[in-house]
Amino acid sequence: MAKKYHGVIPPIITPVNSDETVDEAGFRSIIDYCLEGGLHGLFVAGTNGDTMALTQKERNHAIQIALDQVHGRVPVMCGVMDTSTKRVIENIKALEQMGGSCAVVTPVFYDRHTSQDETVRHFEEILKATSIDLALYNIPPFVGTKVDAATVIKITELDKRVVAYKDSSGAFTDFQQVLSHYRDTDFCVLQGITPHAITSLLLGADGFVPALSVCFPELFASAYEAAADRDFERAMAYNDLIRESSKILGMTKNATAATKYAVSLRGFTSDRVIAPQDPILDGEKDAIRMKVAEIDAKSQALRTRLN
């Protein structure tokens, strides 16, 4: 039986207008494109979704749009990360009022990190003050500290409302420790590093959270299905292709700009980034346009060959 948070959960971009408010029409179209392409959930207001670049008002607006547009079709995980426990609690209370059911929480950031215990206390206080499910998000490059495997387990055992773990640390040994600890339980373990995704699924991970699934939903959904079916040959073929697609993220200084431009090629919204991020350059656009076309062609050919 599939767990609630499983499969491919895209960390969806937040398209914006020239005044950096959410492009609502574009956002709704992208959400539908992801779900119609077979993706299994949605992660709104994550790193890929400009969670800290948006104003608080616009972040909440993006979350509300996502909840409304999904309308219960798949689970929605909502980013509430912030710089202190009290700020995160306030964000979750706003999410509760919007009808959200799962808050994604990182350690605090822009702060001096002195111990693993501070992150445990962070979750303890959040659990006391809020009522919805929590997902622990481990992303050291953006928060300044890595949550160790032992700490992950300690946090997840605080309360049954800690329901999922998204690991974007790249520490694969730690990931395997968490995965082994929660095998055959209801707890959901998600891989956040795309090059590790298929290997993680074959080892028993419940899903993964790839940035470019927003651009190639059918490709990533097919990759998940191959791994979930334990079809090693088919899974490895898809693994090669999704790893090739990841090259898009390195074709600019700014991976968010690369993702937004790739998604803009689908015709739903612009490639606009939020100030002061580096925008994509014309030469970079040409390279990404060619790579998207290449991945589209190879994806179609692979599906034809395997079906």
GROMACS .gro file of N, CA and C in nm, residues 2 7 19 69 73 79-80 120 126 136 141 171 207 251 253-254 266 288:
model
   54
    2ALA      N    1   0.059   0.217  -0.091
    2ALA     CA    2   0.140   0.338  -0.101
    2ALA      C    3   0.114   0.429   0.019
    7GLY      N    4   0.603   0.874  -0.427
    7GLY     CA    5   0.616   0.902  -0.569
    7GLY      C    6   0.696   1.027  -0.596
   19ASP      N    7   0.575   4.285  -1.078
   19ASP     CA    8   0.582   4.344  -0.944
   19ASP      C    9   0.613   4.239  -0.836
   69GLN      N   10  -0.613   2.496  -0.608
   69GLN     CA   11  -0.607   2.435  -0.740
   69GLN      C   12  -0.596   2.283  -0.733
   73ARG      N   13  -0.674   1.658  -0.490
   73ARG     CA   14  -0.638   1.552  -0.586
   73ARG      C   15  -0.513   1.476  -0.544
   79GLY      N   16   0.585   2.476   0.246
   79GLY     CA   17   0.702   2.528   0.314
   79GLY      C   18   0.668   2.638   0.413
   80VAL      N   19   0.713   2.623   0.537
   80VAL     CA   20   0.692   2.724   0.640
   80VAL      C   21   0.824   2.763   0.706
  120VAL      N   22   1.605   1.975   1.762
  120VAL     CA   23   1.507   1.893   1.834
  120VAL      C   24   1.412   1.983   1.913
  126ILE      N   25   0.725   2.352   1.818
  126ILE     CA   26   0.628   2.361   1.708
  126ILE      C   27   0.514   2.262   1.730
  136LEU      N   28   1.007   1.694   0.809
  136LEU     CA   29   1.140   1.746   0.838
  136LEU      C   30   1.219   1.756   0.708
  141PRO      N   31   2.290   2.332   0.273
  141PRO     CA   32   2.344   2.450   0.204
  141PRO      C   33   2.263   2.577   0.227
  171ALA      N   34   2.405   1.345   0.197
  171ALA     CA   35   2.477   1.250   0.284
  171ALA      C   36   2.407   1.114   0.273
  207GLY      N   37   0.973   0.805  -0.221
  207GLY     CA   38   0.960   0.896  -0.333
  207GLY      C   39   1.076   0.991  -0.340
  251MET      N   40   2.333   2.502  -1.615
  251MET     CA   41   2.357   2.579  -1.736
  251MET      C   42   2.347   2.729  -1.713
  253LYS      N   43   2.410   3.049  -1.374
  253LYS     CA   44   2.459   3.071  -1.238
  253LYS      C   45   2.354   3.032  -1.135
  254ASN      N   46   2.229   3.044  -1.172
  254ASN     CA   47   2.116   3.034  -1.080
  254ASN      C   48   2.027   2.918  -1.123
  266ARG      N   49   0.714   2.565  -2.174
  266ARG     CA   50   0.585   2.495  -2.187
  266ARG      C   51   0.471   2.593  -2.212
  288ILE      N   52   1.962   2.576  -2.293
  288ILE     CA   53   1.856   2.507  -2.220
  288ILE      C   54   1.743   2.466  -2.314
   0.00000   0.00000   0.00000
